Amino acid sequence: MQSLTAPIYIIGAGGIVNAAHLPAYAIAGYDVQGIYDIDSAKAKATAHTFSLPHVFESVEEMLAQAPVNAVFDVAVPGSQIIPVLQQLPQGAAVLLQKPMGENYNEAKQILALSESRKMTVAINFQLRYAPYILAAKDLINKDCLGTLNDIEINVNVYTPWHLWNFLLASPRVEILYHSIHYIDLIRNLLGNPQTVYAKTTRHPAMPQLASVRSNIIMDYGDMVRANILTNHCHHYGGLKQQSYIKLEGSKGAIIIYFGALINYPRGVADRFEYILLDDGATPQWRTMNIEGSWFPHAFIGSMEQVLMAAAGLVNKPDNAAEDCIHTMACLEAAYISSAQGGIRPDSL
Ligand SMILES: NC(=O)c1ccc[n+]([C@@H]2O[C@H](COP(=O)([O-])OP(=O)(O)OC[C@H]3O[C@@H](n4cnc5c(N)ncnc54)[C@H](O)[C@@H]3O)[C@@H](O)[C@H]2O)c1
């Protein structure tokens, strides 16, 4: 888009910036002007790979060069988000990597900081902008599906959690680092749920980790079902691994088989299938070809929102902290629900 020319300054030169942020911005033609990481070798290597013009040795040095219309893209571990945000200028436009802090309390601190400093802060819950989700939203917005009444996200894969050392010390794993994307997506499609029920479970083969499998029910009342089911511990080969997002409405349905998690990190191709009852007497399931995938293309959308806000084209990003705080509230509710447990049949 012609007007999305604000210069981007990145803080953090880790895995996700290299694998998704910068490849996405290259596709979109966004203007990345510089990068800073506490590990300056990583910042230099990233700048070299993506031909970024400037590497900074400190946040202060970055701020001295960044113009007033700069957009800051922060992709540091969750524990570092608040200290980094505190260093950014009053009124700045900022995209923060998810999660929005490590729990709901931190999310509230981030929101308060953003409001008191009059910043535009958005959160990188990017599944909302994955090309297959944009295609689904297009069908929904054209009323092809009718009223949505069923969402099921079902993941049965083997996730090599050991690749992320920091998870060993984390009191929360699956919902905070993974299912949070699905919670955010369901909120993005259906709004805030009335309540959240969950049971999140550890795995005997990974006793050193907190819970790695989750069942989450987002409760939208009697007529709408929204369920997330994840098992990341299916170590029986690729054949029966699956991951899909199914949306059902009153007159159409979509199933998105998303491949990024299968045989991770290799992945397999996505598949977008849909059926519309208005299609005729015997509606058929059809396949839609979708350009791009979750990684890296969805990352274009979350930055696009911040650039549009910075350009005055929208009042607030769609993924503003003011909206994403509700995703964090659902996350917290899920952990509380899981800890409280269900109803004991033997108590009745
Ligand atoms: N789909 C997604 O949205 C997605 C996927 C992966 C990771 N993430 C999130 O992105 C964040 C980073 O993940 P990653 O995989 O890139 O981790 P990583 O460990 O590879 O990179 C983090 C980088 O931040 C740097 N860093 C740490 N503290 C800093 C500070 N105060 N100032 C500047 N740099 C600092 C580190 O040196 C490191 O290079 C995490 O919060 C993670 O949850 C999101």
mmCIF file of C-alpha atoms and ligand atoms in Angstrom:
data_model
loop_
_atom_site.group_PDB
_atom_site.id
_atom_site.type_symbol
_atom_site.label_atom_id
_atom_site.label_comp_id
_atom_site.label_asym_id
_atom_site.label_seq_id
_atom_site.Cartn_x
_atom_site.Cartn_y
_atom_site.Cartn_z
ATOM 1 C CA MET A 1 0.000 0.000 0.000
ATOM 2 C CA GLN A 2 1.402 3.353 -1.105
ATOM 3 C CA SER A 3 1.042 5.233 2.176
ATOM 4 C CA LEU A 4 2.480 2.576 4.505
ATOM 5 C CA THR A 5 5.967 4.004 4.400
ATOM 6 C CA ALA A 6 6.780 4.664 8.067
ATOM 7 C CA PRO A 7 10.296 3.432 8.877
ATOM 8 C CA ILE A 8 10.418 0.298 11.060
ATOM 9 C CA TYR A 9 12.972 -0.137 13.855
ATOM 10 C CA ILE A 10 13.275 -3.667 15.231
ATOM 11 C CA ILE A 11 14.250 -4.594 18.798
ATOM 12 C CA GLY A 12 15.271 -8.265 19.061
ATOM 13 C CA ALA A 13 17.067 -10.248 16.357
ATOM 14 C CA GLY A 14 16.045 -13.756 17.359
ATOM 15 C CA GLY A 15 14.412 -16.716 15.697
ATOM 16 C CA ILE A 16 11.010 -15.247 14.924
ATOM 17 C CA VAL A 17 12.362 -11.974 13.503
ATOM 18 C CA ASN A 18 14.577 -13.912 11.109
ATOM 19 C CA ALA A 19 12.027 -16.595 10.253
ATOM 20 C CA ALA A 20 8.906 -14.485 9.919
ATOM 21 C CA HIS A 21 9.025 -10.706 10.588
ATOM 22 C CA LEU A 22 11.723 -9.768 8.089
ATOM 23 C CA PRO A 23 10.695 -12.234 5.346
ATOM 24 C CA ALA A 24 7.118 -10.915 5.647
ATOM 25 C CA TYR A 25 8.203 -7.269 5.504
ATOM 26 C CA ALA A 26 10.343 -8.016 2.446
ATOM 27 C CA ILE A 27 7.292 -9.476 0.680
ATOM 28 C CA ALA A 28 5.156 -6.471 1.686
ATOM 29 C CA GLY A 29 7.851 -3.925 0.785
ATOM 30 C CA TYR A 30 7.881 -2.345 4.265
ATOM 31 C CA ASP A 31 10.787 -0.029 5.036
ATOM 32 C CA VAL A 32 12.969 -1.547 7.792
ATOM 33 C CA GLN A 33 15.609 0.992 8.813
ATOM 34 C CA GLY A 34 17.460 -0.667 11.664
ATOM 35 C CA ILE A 35 17.777 -3.304 14.342
ATOM 36 C CA TYR A 36 19.016 -3.635 17.920
ATOM 37 C CA ASP A 37 19.589 -6.721 20.064
ATOM 38 C CA ILE A 38 21.375 -7.017 23.418
ATOM 39 C CA ASP A 39 23.444 -9.597 21.573
ATOM 40 C CA SER A 40 24.977 -7.311 18.959
ATOM 41 C CA ALA A 41 26.395 -10.234 16.928
ATOM 42 C CA LYS A 42 22.807 -11.392 16.322
ATOM 43 C CA ALA A 43 21.721 -7.899 15.295
ATOM 44 C CA LYS A 44 24.667 -7.654 12.885
ATOM 45 C CA ALA A 45 24.034 -11.086 11.381
ATOM 46 C CA THR A 46 20.333 -10.304 10.874
ATOM 47 C CA ALA A 47 21.099 -6.909 9.347
ATOM 48 C CA HIS A 48 23.530 -8.605 6.987
ATOM 49 C CA THR A 49 21.039 -11.312 5.931
ATOM 50 C CA PHE A 50 18.260 -8.821 5.216
ATOM 51 C CA SER A 51 20.420 -5.853 4.070
ATOM 52 C CA LEU A 52 19.176 -3.549 6.829
ATOM 53 C CA PRO A 53 20.870 -0.139 6.744
ATOM 54 C CA HIS A 54 21.544 0.343 10.485
ATOM 55 C CA VAL A 55 22.583 -1.759 13.496
ATOM 56 C CA PHE A 56 22.395 -0.070 16.895
ATOM 57 C CA GLU A 57 24.356 -0.823 20.058
ATOM 58 C CA SER A 58 21.649 0.416 22.423
ATOM 59 C CA VAL A 59 18.012 1.502 22.491
ATOM 60 C CA GLU A 60 19.212 5.082 23.145
ATOM 61 C CA GLU A 61 21.298 5.031 19.975
ATOM 62 C CA MET A 62 18.300 3.726 18.033
ATOM 63 C CA LEU A 63 16.026 6.430 19.452
ATOM 64 C CA ALA A 64 18.537 9.142 18.595
ATOM 65 C CA GLN A 65 18.192 8.227 14.941
ATOM 66 C CA ALA A 66 14.550 7.164 14.703
ATOM 67 C CA PRO A 67 12.302 9.918 13.292
ATOM 68 C CA VAL A 68 9.020 10.843 14.998
ATOM 69 C CA ASN A 69 7.007 8.672 12.622
ATOM 70 C CA ALA A 70 9.106 5.566 13.417
ATOM 71 C CA VAL A 71 7.295 2.292 14.142
ATOM 72 C CA PHE A 72 8.993 0.025 16.690
ATOM 73 C CA ASP A 73 8.767 -3.745 16.258
ATOM 74 C CA VAL A 74 9.613 -5.452 19.547
ATOM 75 C CA ALA A 75 10.312 -9.215 19.467
ATOM 76 C CA VAL A 76 12.023 -10.066 22.752
ATOM 77 C CA PRO A 77 11.148 -12.708 25.364
ATOM 78 C CA GLY A 78 7.915 -11.963 27.233
ATOM 79 C CA SER A 79 9.786 -11.004 30.423
ATOM 80 C CA GLN A 80 11.598 -8.198 28.541
ATOM 81 C CA ILE A 81 8.562 -6.542 26.975
ATOM 82 C CA ILE A 82 7.752 -4.124 29.814
ATOM 83 C CA PRO A 83 11.364 -2.933 30.345
ATOM 84 C CA VAL A 84 11.743 -2.349 26.583
ATOM 85 C CA LEU A 85 8.387 -0.585 26.251
ATOM 86 C CA GLN A 86 9.336 1.731 29.131
ATOM 87 C CA GLN A 87 12.290 2.982 27.096
ATOM 88 C CA LEU A 88 10.263 3.892 24.010
ATOM 89 C CA PRO A 89 9.132 7.500 23.517
ATOM 90 C CA GLN A 90 5.802 9.050 24.462
ATOM 91 C CA GLY A 91 3.348 8.678 21.577
ATOM 92 C CA ALA A 92 5.347 5.938 19.809
ATOM 93 C CA ALA A 93 3.711 3.347 17.544
ATOM 94 C CA VAL A 94 4.777 -0.132 18.668
ATOM 95 C CA LEU A 95 4.125 -3.737 17.653
ATOM 96 C CA LEU A 96 4.850 -6.176 20.505
ATOM 97 C CA GLN A 97 5.430 -9.879 19.964
ATOM 98 C CA LYS A 98 2.883 -12.097 21.643
ATOM 99 C CA PRO A 99 2.125 -13.107 24.320
ATOM 100 C CA MET A 100 1.158 -9.730 25.800
ATOM 101 C CA GLY A 101 3.397 -10.299 28.824
ATOM 102 C CA GLU A 102 3.554 -13.604 30.649
ATOM 103 C CA ASN A 103 0.158 -13.347 32.354
ATOM 104 C CA TYR A 104 -2.927 -11.134 32.652
ATOM 105 C CA ASN A 105 -1.312 -8.875 35.264
ATOM 106 C CA GLU A 106 1.567 -8.070 32.931
ATOM 107 C CA ALA A 107 -0.895 -7.536 30.090
ATOM 108 C CA LYS A 108 -2.717 -4.961 32.229
ATOM 109 C CA GLN A 109 0.593 -3.224 32.985
ATOM 110 C CA ILE A 110 1.374 -3.099 29.243
ATOM 111 C CA LEU A 111 -2.031 -1.604 28.498
ATOM 112 C CA ALA A 112 -1.686 0.961 31.307
ATOM 113 C CA LEU A 113 1.771 1.926 30.067
ATOM 114 C CA SER A 114 0.487 2.340 26.536
ATOM 115 C CA GLU A 115 -2.406 4.534 27.704
ATOM 116 C CA SER A 116 -0.385 6.708 30.084
ATOM 117 C CA ARG A 117 2.315 7.283 27.442
ATOM 118 C CA LYS A 118 -0.299 7.867 24.694
ATOM 119 C CA MET A 119 1.304 5.163 22.563
ATOM 120 C CA THR A 120 -0.248 3.131 19.780
ATOM 121 C CA VAL A 121 0.540 -0.399 20.974
ATOM 122 C CA ALA A 122 -0.520 -3.476 19.017
ATOM 123 C CA ILE A 123 0.126 -7.147 19.757
ATOM 124 C CA ASN A 124 1.438 -9.617 17.193
ATOM 125 C CA PHE A 125 -1.395 -12.160 17.436
ATOM 126 C CA GLN A 126 -0.964 -12.731 13.721
ATOM 127 C CA LEU A 127 -3.044 -15.868 13.070
ATOM 128 C CA ARG A 128 -5.949 -13.411 12.536
ATOM 129 C CA TYR A 129 -4.148 -12.276 9.367
ATOM 130 C CA ALA A 130 -2.995 -15.619 7.960
ATOM 131 C CA PRO A 131 -3.999 -15.740 4.286
ATOM 132 C CA TYR A 132 -6.367 -18.697 4.859
ATOM 133 C CA ILE A 133 -8.048 -16.812 7.715
ATOM 134 C CA LEU A 134 -8.418 -13.697 5.531
ATOM 135 C CA ALA A 135 -10.029 -15.942 2.879
ATOM 136 C CA ALA A 136 -12.409 -17.360 5.500
ATOM 137 C CA LYS A 137 -13.268 -13.840 6.722
ATOM 138 C CA ASP A 138 -13.963 -12.815 3.151
ATOM 139 C CA LEU A 139 -16.549 -15.628 2.817
ATOM 140 C CA ILE A 140 -18.013 -14.715 6.214
ATOM 141 C CA ASN A 141 -18.201 -10.994 5.351
ATOM 142 C CA LYS A 142 -19.959 -11.814 2.075
ATOM 143 C CA ASP A 143 -22.485 -13.758 4.184
ATOM 144 C CA CYS A 144 -21.690 -17.001 2.367
ATOM 145 C CA LEU A 145 -21.590 -18.941 5.654
ATOM 146 C CA GLY A 146 -24.627 -17.376 7.330
ATOM 147 C CA THR A 147 -24.373 -17.069 11.099
ATOM 148 C CA LEU A 148 -21.355 -18.852 12.594
ATOM 149 C CA ASN A 149 -22.396 -21.379 15.214
ATOM 150 C CA ASP A 150 -19.458 -23.778 15.486
ATOM 151 C CA ILE A 151 -15.688 -23.358 15.639
ATOM 152 C CA GLU A 152 -13.367 -26.262 16.308
ATOM 153 C CA ILE A 153 -9.597 -26.048 16.334
ATOM 154 C CA ASN A 154 -8.023 -29.471 16.568
ATOM 155 C CA VAL A 155 -4.286 -30.063 16.745
ATOM 156 C CA ASN A 156 -2.729 -33.522 17.106
ATOM 157 C CA VAL A 157 0.994 -33.164 16.389
ATOM 158 C CA TYR A 158 4.423 -33.704 17.868
ATOM 159 C CA THR A 159 5.917 -30.385 18.957
ATOM 160 C CA PRO A 160 9.613 -30.533 19.883
ATOM 161 C CA TRP A 161 9.238 -28.341 22.967
ATOM 162 C CA HIS A 162 12.852 -29.094 23.925
ATOM 163 C CA LEU A 163 13.959 -26.654 21.189
ATOM 164 C CA TRP A 164 12.922 -23.785 23.467
ATOM 165 C CA ASN A 165 15.083 -24.018 26.603
ATOM 166 C CA PHE A 166 13.246 -21.274 28.417
ATOM 167 C CA LEU A 167 10.090 -23.415 28.514
ATOM 168 C CA LEU A 168 11.713 -25.702 31.090
ATOM 169 C CA ALA A 169 11.484 -22.916 33.642
ATOM 170 C CA SER A 170 8.101 -21.627 32.530
ATOM 171 C CA PRO A 171 5.124 -22.277 34.803
ATOM 172 C CA ARG A 172 2.890 -22.114 31.725
ATOM 173 C CA VAL A 173 3.567 -23.693 28.350
ATOM 174 C CA GLU A 174 0.817 -24.790 25.978
ATOM 175 C CA ILE A 175 -1.927 -22.197 26.340
ATOM 176 C CA LEU A 176 0.456 -19.270 26.906
ATOM 177 C CA TYR A 177 2.750 -20.072 23.992
ATOM 178 C CA HIS A 178 0.470 -21.862 21.560
ATOM 179 C CA SER A 179 -3.284 -22.079 22.084
ATOM 180 C CA ILE A 180 -3.266 -18.344 22.763
ATOM 181 C CA HIS A 181 -3.274 -17.941 18.958
ATOM 182 C CA TYR A 182 -6.501 -19.937 18.719
ATOM 183 C CA ILE A 183 -8.113 -18.089 21.631
ATOM 184 C CA ASP A 184 -7.277 -14.822 19.879
ATOM 185 C CA LEU A 185 -8.609 -16.102 16.559
ATOM 186 C CA ILE A 186 -11.914 -17.255 18.065
ATOM 187 C CA ARG A 187 -12.327 -13.872 19.789
ATOM 188 C CA ASN A 188 -11.505 -12.156 16.526
ATOM 189 C CA LEU A 189 -14.309 -14.101 14.801
ATOM 190 C CA LEU A 190 -16.956 -14.328 17.536
ATOM 191 C CA GLY A 191 -16.095 -11.549 19.998
ATOM 192 C CA ASN A 192 -15.521 -12.088 23.701
ATOM 193 C CA PRO A 193 -16.914 -15.302 25.189
ATOM 194 C CA GLN A 194 -19.223 -15.242 28.189
ATOM 195 C CA THR A 195 -17.014 -17.692 30.094
ATOM 196 C CA VAL A 196 -14.049 -19.999 29.504
ATOM 197 C CA TYR A 197 -13.663 -23.597 30.670
ATOM 198 C CA ALA A 198 -10.389 -25.476 30.322
ATOM 199 C CA LYS A 199 -8.345 -28.473 31.329
ATOM 200 C CA THR A 200 -4.674 -28.288 30.429
ATOM 201 C CA THR A 201 -2.625 -31.413 31.017
ATOM 202 C CA ARG A 202 1.031 -32.428 31.372
ATOM 203 C CA HIS A 203 2.471 -35.471 29.576
ATOM 204 C CA PRO A 204 4.296 -38.436 31.121
ATOM 205 C CA ALA A 205 7.005 -38.318 28.425
ATOM 206 C CA MET A 206 7.727 -34.665 29.258
ATOM 207 C CA PRO A 207 7.503 -34.558 33.070
ATOM 208 C CA GLN A 208 9.903 -31.619 33.245
ATOM 209 C CA LEU A 209 7.428 -29.338 31.418
ATOM 210 C CA ALA A 210 4.239 -27.651 32.595
ATOM 211 C CA SER A 211 1.052 -28.593 30.744
ATOM 212 C CA VAL A 212 1.498 -29.289 27.029
ATOM 213 C CA ARG A 213 -2.008 -30.424 26.002
ATOM 214 C CA SER A 214 -5.195 -28.409 26.325
ATOM 215 C CA ASN A 215 -8.940 -28.589 25.946
ATOM 216 C CA ILE A 216 -10.479 -25.144 26.009
ATOM 217 C CA ILE A 217 -14.151 -24.344 25.682
ATOM 218 C CA MET A 218 -14.975 -20.743 24.863
ATOM 219 C CA ASP A 219 -18.555 -20.361 25.966
ATOM 220 C CA TYR A 220 -20.804 -18.242 23.757
ATOM 221 C CA GLY A 221 -24.079 -19.468 25.230
ATOM 222 C CA ASP A 222 -26.440 -22.221 24.211
ATOM 223 C CA MET A 223 -26.311 -21.963 20.418
ATOM 224 C CA VAL A 224 -22.627 -21.498 19.602
ATOM 225 C CA ARG A 225 -19.846 -24.018 20.211
ATOM 226 C CA ALA A 226 -16.192 -22.959 20.194
ATOM 227 C CA ASN A 227 -13.631 -25.583 21.186
ATOM 228 C CA ILE A 228 -9.848 -25.812 21.073
ATOM 229 C CA LEU A 229 -8.278 -29.277 21.421
ATOM 230 C CA THR A 230 -4.512 -29.598 21.305
ATOM 231 C CA ASN A 231 -2.214 -32.566 21.762
ATOM 232 C CA HIS A 232 1.430 -31.737 21.027
ATOM 233 C CA CYS A 233 2.696 -35.140 22.157
ATOM 234 C CA HIS A 234 1.629 -37.438 19.304
ATOM 235 C CA HIS A 235 5.000 -39.159 18.781
ATOM 236 C CA TYR A 236 3.758 -41.814 16.371
ATOM 237 C CA GLY A 237 5.034 -40.440 13.076
ATOM 238 C CA GLY A 238 3.486 -38.032 10.634
ATOM 239 C CA LEU A 239 0.703 -40.191 9.218
ATOM 240 C CA LYS A 240 -1.953 -39.417 11.804
ATOM 241 C CA GLN A 241 -0.806 -35.926 12.706
ATOM 242 C CA GLN A 242 -3.468 -33.354 11.924
ATOM 243 C CA SER A 243 -4.298 -29.705 12.550
ATOM 244 C CA TYR A 244 -7.425 -28.010 11.378
ATOM 245 C CA ILE A 245 -9.650 -25.017 11.955
ATOM 246 C CA LYS A 246 -13.293 -25.784 11.199
ATOM 247 C CA LEU A 247 -15.905 -23.045 10.913
ATOM 248 C CA GLU A 248 -19.583 -23.897 10.514
ATOM 249 C CA GLY A 249 -22.345 -21.414 9.824
ATOM 250 C CA SER A 250 -26.052 -21.700 9.101
ATOM 251 C CA LYS A 251 -25.445 -22.038 5.367
ATOM 252 C CA GLY A 252 -21.817 -22.962 4.832
ATOM 253 C CA ALA A 253 -18.705 -24.417 6.386
ATOM 254 C CA ILE A 254 -14.929 -24.163 6.010
ATOM 255 C CA ILE A 255 -12.164 -26.517 7.061
ATOM 256 C CA ILE A 256 -8.636 -25.186 6.953
ATOM 257 C CA TYR A 257 -6.041 -27.936 7.274
ATOM 258 C CA PHE A 258 -2.996 -25.919 8.272
ATOM 259 C CA GLY A 259 0.321 -27.614 7.780
ATOM 260 C CA ALA A 260 2.865 -25.537 9.715
ATOM 261 C CA LEU A 261 2.828 -27.770 12.805
ATOM 262 C CA ILE A 262 2.999 -31.160 11.115
ATOM 263 C CA ASN A 263 6.425 -32.807 11.142
ATOM 264 C CA TYR A 264 7.612 -29.574 12.723
ATOM 265 C CA PRO A 265 9.597 -27.619 11.622
ATOM 266 C CA ARG A 266 9.270 -29.000 8.083
ATOM 267 C CA GLY A 267 5.508 -28.593 7.842
ATOM 268 C CA VAL A 268 3.228 -29.721 5.035
ATOM 269 C CA ALA A 269 1.044 -27.778 2.586
ATOM 270 C CA ASP A 270 -2.168 -26.130 3.833
ATOM 271 C CA ARG A 271 -5.555 -27.040 2.355
ATOM 272 C CA PHE A 272 -8.640 -24.790 2.383
ATOM 273 C CA GLU A 273 -11.949 -26.558 1.794
ATOM 274 C CA TYR A 274 -15.435 -25.100 1.940
ATOM 275 C CA ILE A 275 -19.041 -25.913 1.192
ATOM 276 C CA LEU A 276 -21.886 -23.432 0.637
ATOM 277 C CA LEU A 277 -25.497 -24.574 0.837
ATOM 278 C CA ASP A 278 -26.518 -21.769 -1.568
ATOM 279 C CA ASP A 279 -24.433 -23.489 -4.251
ATOM 280 C CA GLY A 280 -27.366 -25.545 -5.531
ATOM 281 C CA ALA A 281 -29.346 -28.677 -4.872
ATOM 282 C CA THR A 282 -26.332 -30.824 -4.025
ATOM 283 C CA PRO A 283 -23.645 -28.569 -2.640
ATOM 284 C CA GLN A 284 -20.123 -29.921 -2.964
ATOM 285 C CA TRP A 285 -17.014 -29.443 -0.890
ATOM 286 C CA ARG A 286 -14.609 -27.324 -2.912
ATOM 287 C CA THR A 287 -10.958 -26.421 -2.522
ATOM 288 C CA MET A 288 -9.706 -22.847 -2.703
ATOM 289 C CA ASN A 289 -6.101 -22.146 -3.611
ATOM 290 C CA ILE A 290 -4.623 -19.689 -1.142
ATOM 291 C CA GLU A 291 -1.391 -17.777 -1.729
ATOM 292 C CA GLY A 292 0.875 -17.773 1.311
ATOM 293 C CA SER A 293 0.599 -19.288 4.770
ATOM 294 C CA TRP A 294 0.712 -18.484 8.515
ATOM 295 C CA PHE A 295 4.530 -18.141 8.451
ATOM 296 C CA PRO A 296 5.574 -15.631 7.285
ATOM 297 C CA HIS A 297 2.615 -14.045 5.478
ATOM 298 C CA ALA A 298 0.400 -13.482 8.534
ATOM 299 C CA PHE A 299 3.108 -11.205 9.933
ATOM 300 C CA ILE A 300 2.392 -8.728 7.139
ATOM 301 C CA GLY A 301 -1.082 -8.151 8.562
ATOM 302 C CA SER A 302 -0.131 -7.400 12.148
ATOM 303 C CA MET A 303 2.471 -4.826 11.053
ATOM 304 C CA GLU A 304 0.091 -3.422 8.430
ATOM 305 C CA GLN A 305 -2.336 -2.525 11.208
ATOM 306 C CA VAL A 306 0.315 -0.497 13.057
ATOM 307 C CA LEU A 307 1.508 1.202 9.864
ATOM 308 C CA MET A 308 -2.097 2.115 9.004
ATOM 309 C CA ALA A 309 -2.600 3.625 12.458
ATOM 310 C CA ALA A 310 0.721 5.488 12.161
ATOM 311 C CA ALA A 311 -0.424 6.866 8.791
ATOM 312 C CA GLY A 312 -3.747 7.989 10.276
ATOM 313 C CA LEU A 313 -5.689 5.612 8.019
ATOM 314 C CA VAL A 314 -7.327 3.925 11.010
ATOM 315 C CA ASN A 315 -7.933 5.247 14.474
ATOM 316 C CA LYS A 316 -6.481 2.179 16.198
ATOM 317 C CA PRO A 317 -4.943 -1.070 14.960
ATOM 318 C CA ASP A 318 -7.381 -3.979 14.884
ATOM 319 C CA ASN A 319 -4.841 -5.829 17.086
ATOM 320 C CA ALA A 320 -4.474 -2.924 19.559
ATOM 321 C CA ALA A 321 -3.514 -3.716 23.138
ATOM 322 C CA GLU A 322 -7.031 -2.524 24.084
ATOM 323 C CA ASP A 323 -8.449 -5.460 22.113
ATOM 324 C CA CYS A 324 -5.768 -8.065 22.856
ATOM 325 C CA ILE A 325 -6.114 -7.562 26.610
ATOM 326 C CA HIS A 326 -9.311 -9.628 26.261
ATOM 327 C CA THR A 327 -7.320 -12.502 24.729
ATOM 328 C CA MET A 328 -5.082 -12.374 27.805
ATOM 329 C CA ALA A 329 -8.129 -12.342 30.086
ATOM 330 C CA CYS A 330 -9.397 -15.507 28.333
ATOM 331 C CA LEU A 331 -5.959 -17.083 28.751
ATOM 332 C CA GLU A 332 -5.970 -16.330 32.464
ATOM 333 C CA ALA A 333 -9.534 -17.626 32.759
ATOM 334 C CA ALA A 334 -8.468 -20.871 31.052
ATOM 335 C CA TYR A 335 -5.640 -21.464 33.523
ATOM 336 C CA ILE A 336 -7.885 -20.629 36.482
ATOM 337 C CA SER A 337 -10.618 -22.936 35.171
ATOM 338 C CA SER A 338 -8.119 -25.753 34.746
ATOM 339 C CA ALA A 339 -6.772 -25.286 38.271
ATOM 340 C CA GLN A 340 -10.259 -25.208 39.778
ATOM 341 C CA GLY A 341 -11.201 -28.475 38.092
ATOM 342 C CA GLY A 342 -14.555 -29.936 37.172
ATOM 343 C CA ILE A 343 -17.497 -31.226 39.134
ATOM 344 C CA ARG A 344 -16.776 -34.484 41.004
ATOM 345 C CA PRO A 345 -19.429 -37.060 40.150
ATOM 346 C CA ASP A 346 -18.811 -38.754 43.503
ATOM 347 C CA SER A 347 -19.709 -35.544 45.307
ATOM 348 C CA LEU A 348 -23.260 -35.605 43.963
HETATM 349 N N1 LIG B 1 3.900 -17.002 16.069
HETATM 350 C C1 LIG B 1 4.431 -16.112 16.843
HETATM 351 O O1 LIG B 1 3.869 -15.061 16.995
HETATM 352 C C2 LIG B 1 5.715 -16.381 17.576
HETATM 353 C C3 LIG B 1 6.541 -17.442 17.223
HETATM 354 C C4 LIG B 1 7.739 -17.601 17.894
HETATM 355 C C5 LIG B 1 8.088 -16.744 18.934
HETATM 356 N N2 LIG B 1 7.214 -15.737 19.282
HETATM 357 C C6 LIG B 1 7.534 -14.806 20.400
HETATM 358 O O2 LIG B 1 8.585 -13.944 19.981
HETATM 359 C C7 LIG B 1 9.418 -13.621 21.076
HETATM 360 C C8 LIG B 1 10.855 -13.915 20.697
HETATM 361 O O3 LIG B 1 10.930 -15.265 20.314
HETATM 362 P P1 LIG B 1 12.157 -15.847 19.485
HETATM 363 O O4 LIG B 1 11.791 -17.220 19.101
HETATM 364 O O5 LIG B 1 12.603 -14.885 18.449
HETATM 365 O O6 LIG B 1 13.239 -15.917 20.672
HETATM 366 P P2 LIG B 1 14.823 -15.861 20.535
HETATM 367 O O7 LIG B 1 15.324 -16.279 21.875
HETATM 368 O O8 LIG B 1 15.297 -16.551 19.334
HETATM 369 O O9 LIG B 1 15.113 -14.294 20.322
HETATM 370 C C9 LIG B 1 14.902 -13.305 21.298
HETATM 371 C C10 LIG B 1 15.963 -12.227 21.046
HETATM 372 O O10 LIG B 1 15.695 -11.138 21.925
HETATM 373 C C11 LIG B 1 16.966 -10.645 22.359
HETATM 374 N N3 LIG B 1 16.721 -9.877 23.578
HETATM 375 C C12 LIG B 1 16.425 -10.350 24.803
HETATM 376 N N4 LIG B 1 16.216 -9.321 25.646
HETATM 377 C C13 LIG B 1 16.398 -8.177 24.932
HETATM 378 C C14 LIG B 1 16.326 -6.814 25.248
HETATM 379 N N5 LIG B 1 16.010 -6.402 26.472
HETATM 380 N N6 LIG B 1 16.576 -5.914 24.271
HETATM 381 C C15 LIG B 1 16.897 -6.328 23.013
HETATM 382 N N7 LIG B 1 16.991 -7.619 22.662
HETATM 383 C C16 LIG B 1 16.728 -8.539 23.611
HETATM 384 C C17 LIG B 1 17.820 -11.885 22.535
HETATM 385 O O11 LIG B 1 19.197 -11.586 22.542
HETATM 386 C C18 LIG B 1 17.385 -12.712 21.325
HETATM 387 O O12 LIG B 1 18.187 -12.455 20.186
HETATM 388 C C19 LIG B 1 8.900 -14.458 22.252
HETATM 389 O O13 LIG B 1 8.092 -13.649 23.079
HETATM 390 C C20 LIG B 1 8.048 -15.523 21.630
HETATM 391 O O14 LIG B 1 6.947 -15.896 22.460
HETATM 392 C C21 LIG B 1 6.064 -15.535 18.604
#
